[in-house]
Coordinates of C-alpha atoms in Angstrom, one line a residue:
X1 CA -68.1 166.9 -35.5
X2 CA -64.9 167.5 -37.4
X3 CA -63.8 166.6 -40.9
X4 CA -61.1 163.9 -41.1
X5 CA -60.7 164.3 -44.9
X6 CA -62.5 165.5 -47.9
X7 CA -61.3 165.0 -51.5
X8 CA -62.6 165.0 -55.0
X9 CA -62.3 162.3 -57.6
X10 CA -62.7 162.2 -61.4
X11 CA -62.4 159.5 -64.0
X12 CA -62.4 160.5 -67.7
X13 CA -64.6 158.6 -70.1
X14 CA -63.0 155.9 -72.1
X15 CA -64.1 157.6 -75.3
X16 CA -61.5 160.4 -75.7
X17 CA -63.9 162.3 -78.1
X18 CA -66.7 162.4 -75.6
X19 CA -67.1 165.9 -74.0
X20 CA -66.0 166.0 -70.3
X21 CA -69.1 167.3 -68.5
X22 CA -68.7 166.0 -64.9
X23 CA -67.2 168.0 -62.1
X24 CA -66.7 168.2 -58.4
X25 CA -65.7 170.8 -55.8
X26 CA -64.5 170.8 -52.2
X27 CA -65.0 174.0 -50.2
X28 CA -64.0 173.0 -46.7
X29 CA -63.9 176.6 -45.5
X30 CA -67.7 176.9 -46.2
X31 CA -68.4 173.2 -45.3
X32 CA -69.8 172.9 -48.8
X33 CA -69.2 169.9 -51.2
X34 CA -70.7 168.9 -54.5
X35 CA -70.6 166.8 -57.7
X36 CA -72.3 167.4 -61.0
X37 CA -73.0 165.5 -64.2
X38 CA -73.6 167.7 -67.1
X39 CA -75.9 166.9 -70.0
X40 CA -76.1 169.0 -73.1
X41 CA -79.1 169.7 -75.3
X42 CA -79.7 167.0 -77.8
X43 CA -77.3 166.8 -80.8
X44 CA -76.2 164.4 -83.5
X45 CA -74.0 164.5 -86.6
X46 CA -76.8 166.1 -88.6
X47 CA -77.8 168.4 -85.7
X48 CA -74.5 169.9 -84.3
X49 CA -74.4 171.0 -80.7
X50 CA -74.7 174.6 -79.6
X51 CA -71.3 175.7 -78.6
X52 CA -70.9 178.3 -75.8
X53 CA -68.0 180.8 -75.3
X54 CA -64.7 179.0 -74.7
X55 CA -65.8 176.1 -76.9
X56 CA -68.0 174.6 -74.2
X57 CA -71.0 172.4 -74.5
X58 CA -74.2 173.3 -72.6
X59 CA -73.4 170.5 -70.1
X60 CA -69.9 171.8 -69.6
X61 CA -71.4 175.3 -68.9
X62 CA -73.7 173.9 -66.3
X63 CA -70.9 172.0 -64.5
X64 CA -68.5 175.0 -64.7
X65 CA -71.1 177.4 -63.2
X66 CA -72.0 174.9 -60.5
X67 CA -68.4 174.2 -59.4
X68 CA -67.4 177.9 -59.7
X69 CA -70.3 178.9 -57.6
X70 CA -69.4 176.2 -55.0
X71 CA -65.9 177.4 -54.7
X72 CA -66.7 181.1 -54.5
X73 CA -69.1 181.0 -51.4
X74 CA -67.9 181.5 -47.8
X75 CA -69.5 180.6 -44.5
X76 CA -72.3 181.0 -43.5
X77 CA -74.1 179.6 -46.6
X78 CA -77.6 178.4 -47.3
X79 CA -77.2 175.4 -49.5
X80 CA -80.5 175.8 -51.3
X81 CA -79.7 179.5 -52.0
X82 CA -76.3 178.3 -53.3
X83 CA -78.0 175.9 -55.8
X84 CA -80.4 178.6 -56.9
X85 CA -77.6 181.0 -57.5
X86 CA -75.8 178.5 -59.7
X87 CA -79.0 177.8 -61.5
X88 CA -79.4 181.6 -62.2
X89 CA -75.9 181.8 -63.6
X90 CA -76.7 178.9 -65.9
X91 CA -79.9 180.6 -67.1
X92 CA -77.9 183.8 -67.9
X93 CA -75.5 181.8 -70.0
X94 CA -78.3 180.2 -71.9
X95 CA -80.0 183.6 -72.4
X96 CA -76.9 185.1 -74.0
X97 CA -77.1 182.3 -76.6
X98 CA -80.8 183.0 -77.2
X99 CA -82.0 180.0 -75.3
X100 CA -84.5 179.8 -72.4
X101 CA -85.7 176.6 -70.7
X102 CA -88.9 178.2 -69.5
X103 CA -90.0 178.6 -73.2
X104 CA -90.0 174.9 -74.0
X105 CA -86.5 174.8 -75.3
X106 CA -84.0 172.0 -74.8
X107 CA -80.9 173.4 -73.1
X108 CA -77.9 172.0 -71.3
X109 CA -78.0 171.3 -67.6
X110 CA -76.7 169.0 -64.9
X111 CA -77.7 166.5 -62.3
X112 CA -76.0 167.3 -59.0
X113 CA -75.5 166.3 -55.4
X114 CA -74.4 168.9 -52.8
X115 CA -74.1 168.8 -49.1
X116 CA -73.4 171.5 -46.5
X117 CA -72.2 171.0 -42.9
X118 CA -73.9 173.4 -40.5
X119 CA -73.5 173.8 -36.7
X120 CA -76.2 171.2 -36.0
X121 CA -77.2 169.5 -39.3
X122 CA -75.9 168.3 -42.6
X123 CA -78.2 169.4 -45.5
X124 CA -78.2 167.6 -48.9
X125 CA -79.8 168.9 -52.1
X126 CA -79.9 166.4 -54.9
X127 CA -81.2 166.6 -58.5
X128 CA -81.3 164.0 -61.2
X129 CA -79.3 160.8 -61.1
X130 CA -76.4 162.0 -58.9
X131 CA -76.4 160.5 -55.4
X132 CA -75.2 160.6 -51.8
X133 CA -74.2 157.5 -49.8
X134 CA -74.2 158.1 -46.0
X135 CA -72.6 155.6 -43.6
X136 CA -73.5 155.7 -40.0
X137 CA -72.2 153.5 -37.2
X138 CA -74.9 150.9 -37.7
X139 CA -76.8 151.8 -40.9
X140 CA -76.3 153.2 -44.5
X141 CA -78.6 155.4 -46.6
X142 CA -78.6 156.1 -50.3
X143 CA -80.1 159.3 -51.6
X144 CA -80.8 160.2 -55.2
X145 CA -82.9 162.7 -57.2
X146 CA -84.5 160.0 -59.3
X147 CA -87.8 158.5 -58.3
X148 CA -89.2 155.2 -59.6
X149 CA -91.0 156.8 -62.5
X150 CA -87.9 158.7 -63.6
X151 CA -85.8 155.6 -63.4
X152 CA -88.3 153.6 -65.5
X153 CA -88.3 156.4 -68.1
X154 CA -84.5 156.3 -68.2
X155 CA -84.4 152.6 -68.7
X156 CA -86.9 152.9 -71.5
X157 CA -84.7 155.6 -73.1
X158 CA -81.7 153.3 -72.9
X159 CA -83.7 150.6 -74.6
X160 CA -84.7 153.0 -77.4
X161 CA -81.1 154.0 -78.0
X162 CA -80.2 150.3 -78.2
X163 CA -82.9 149.9 -80.8
X164 CA -81.5 152.8 -82.8
X165 CA -78.1 151.2 -82.8
X166 CA -79.7 147.9 -83.9
X167 CA -81.5 149.6 -86.8
X168 CA -78.3 151.2 -88.1
X169 CA -76.2 148.0 -87.5
X170 CA -74.0 149.8 -85.0
X171 CA -73.5 153.0 -87.0
X172 CA -73.2 155.5 -84.2
X173 CA -73.7 158.6 -86.2
X174 CA -76.9 157.4 -87.9
X175 CA -78.2 156.0 -84.6
X176 CA -77.9 159.4 -82.9
X177 CA -79.5 161.1 -85.9
X178 CA -82.5 158.8 -85.4
X179 CA -82.5 159.3 -81.6
X180 CA -82.0 163.1 -81.7
X181 CA -85.6 164.2 -81.9
X182 CA -86.6 161.6 -79.3
X183 CA -83.9 162.7 -76.9
X184 CA -84.7 166.4 -77.2
X185 CA -88.4 165.9 -76.8
X186 CA -87.8 163.7 -73.7
X187 CA -85.6 166.4 -72.1
X188 CA -88.2 169.1 -72.7
X189 CA -91.0 166.8 -71.3
X190 CA -89.0 165.6 -68.2
X191 CA -86.6 168.3 -67.1
X192 CA -88.1 170.0 -64.0
X193 CA -91.6 168.8 -65.0
X194 CA -93.9 165.9 -64.4
X195 CA -92.2 164.7 -61.2
X196 CA -93.8 161.4 -60.3
X197 CA -94.5 160.6 -64.0
X198 CA -91.0 160.3 -65.3
X199 CA -89.8 163.9 -64.8
X200 CA -86.7 164.8 -62.9
X201 CA -84.9 167.9 -61.5
X202 CA -82.2 169.3 -63.6
X203 CA -79.9 172.3 -63.0
X204 CA -80.5 174.0 -66.3
X205 CA -81.5 177.5 -65.4
X206 CA -85.3 176.8 -65.0
X207 CA -86.6 178.3 -61.7
X208 CA -88.9 175.3 -61.4
X209 CA -85.8 173.4 -60.2
X210 CA -86.5 174.4 -56.6
X211 CA -89.9 172.7 -56.8
X212 CA -88.4 169.4 -58.0
X213 CA -85.2 168.7 -56.2
X214 CA -84.7 166.5 -53.2
X215 CA -83.7 168.0 -49.8
X216 CA -82.6 165.8 -46.9
X217 CA -81.4 167.1 -43.5
X218 CA -79.4 164.9 -41.1
X219 CA -78.9 165.8 -37.4
X220 CA -75.2 165.9 -36.6
X221 CA -76.0 164.0 -33.4
X222 CA -76.6 160.9 -35.6
X223 CA -72.8 161.0 -36.1
X224 CA -72.4 160.0 -39.8
X225 CA -68.9 158.5 -40.4
X226 CA -68.6 158.8 -44.1
X227 CA -70.3 160.5 -47.1
X228 CA -69.8 159.7 -50.7
X229 CA -71.3 162.2 -53.3
X230 CA -71.2 160.7 -56.8
X231 CA -72.4 160.9 -60.4
X232 CA -74.2 158.0 -61.9
X233 CA -71.0 157.0 -63.8
X234 CA -69.7 155.4 -60.6
X235 CA -72.5 152.8 -60.6
X236 CA -74.3 150.4 -62.8
X237 CA -77.6 151.7 -64.3
X238 CA -79.5 149.0 -62.4
X239 CA -78.0 150.2 -59.1
X240 CA -79.8 153.6 -59.6
X241 CA -83.2 151.9 -59.2
X242 CA -84.9 153.6 -56.2
X243 CA -86.7 150.4 -55.4
X244 CA -83.3 148.8 -54.7
X245 CA -81.7 151.7 -52.7
X246 CA -81.1 149.6 -49.6
X247 CA -79.4 146.9 -51.5
X248 CA -77.4 149.5 -53.5
X249 CA -76.3 151.2 -50.3
X250 CA -75.1 148.0 -48.7
X251 CA -73.3 146.8 -51.9
X252 CA -71.6 150.0 -52.7
X253 CA -70.4 150.5 -49.1
X254 CA -69.1 146.9 -49.0
X255 CA -67.2 147.5 -52.2
X256 CA -65.8 150.9 -51.0
X257 CA -64.8 149.5 -47.6
X258 CA -62.8 146.7 -49.3
X259 CA -60.9 148.8 -51.8
X260 CA -62.2 152.4 -52.2
X261 CA -63.4 153.9 -55.5
X262 CA -61.2 151.6 -57.7
X263 CA -63.1 148.6 -56.4
X264 CA -66.4 150.3 -56.9
X265 CA -65.5 151.2 -60.5
X266 CA -64.2 147.7 -61.2
X267 CA -67.6 146.3 -60.1
X268 CA -69.3 148.9 -62.3
X269 CA -67.3 148.1 -65.4
X270 CA -67.6 144.3 -65.0
X271 CA -71.3 144.2 -64.4
X272 CA -72.9 147.0 -66.4
X273 CA -75.0 145.6 -69.3
X274 CA -77.6 148.2 -70.1
X275 CA -75.7 151.0 -71.8
X276 CA -75.2 149.7 -75.4
X277 CA -74.5 153.2 -76.7
X278 CA -71.4 153.6 -74.5
X279 CA -68.2 151.8 -75.4
X280 CA -66.0 151.2 -72.4
X281 CA -67.1 153.4 -69.5
X282 CA -68.7 156.8 -68.9
X283 CA -67.0 159.6 -66.9
X284 CA -67.5 159.7 -63.2
X285 CA -67.0 162.2 -60.4
X286 CA -67.1 162.0 -56.7
X287 CA -66.4 163.6 -53.4
X288 CA -65.3 161.4 -50.5
X289 CA -65.8 162.8 -47.0
X290 CA -64.5 161.0 -43.9
X291 CA -65.7 162.3 -40.5
X292 CA -64.7 162.2 -36.8

């Protein structure tokens, strides 16, 4: 199997003030590719965010370390060891700021999807609501680090945010002040904990990550033709429902085949109706890999 092409993609959020916490890397030499979607510790106007060296948010630190680690490795590489190394780098960054996710503290982290091409297999490691779409000759698969319980919890969180906006008659600052303690408590409860009960894996420095992420190995003899790694900003929130992954795989591939990522994003922007706290569109990152 040979690469035909591999390229990264990024779309900035429509809100110019929103921190840019997505990222992607292409390390063709090592056969390693990844995307990440950073998420900072909870903050609001009355509870300012923790700022790291260089003026970075916690989510930006997680994405920076993930992408930097991805570009610095060389073949041969164990993809799980790579992810653990990136996780350790993130933990050190938190420790310097007096934060530690193993002590029940809310810290910045990232969802991610990474794949590695070995001699006989392709290995995926996925955490949180990033995803991988794999197209074979006669089938399509959709992989994500969210299970059904985590998806349900995310939908309930979106509904709670919407209620906060309703209570404040659309005042964004006051709404986030109300939601701040809820968001922080949810992250502490869910990040790398309670998998199957609403929890989800998060690249935030907690060693428990390795017990929570999703690993999938594909034999190269199955001859995949195309792989799309992406952050959830590429899709509608409903499309991330694990119960609909077969439909999502078919729909996203159909859109991509007809017009690439611009067509996927057009569909996303025209049909999303569950994110009342986001005006316009969120940021999105991807890696597109075409194979021979």
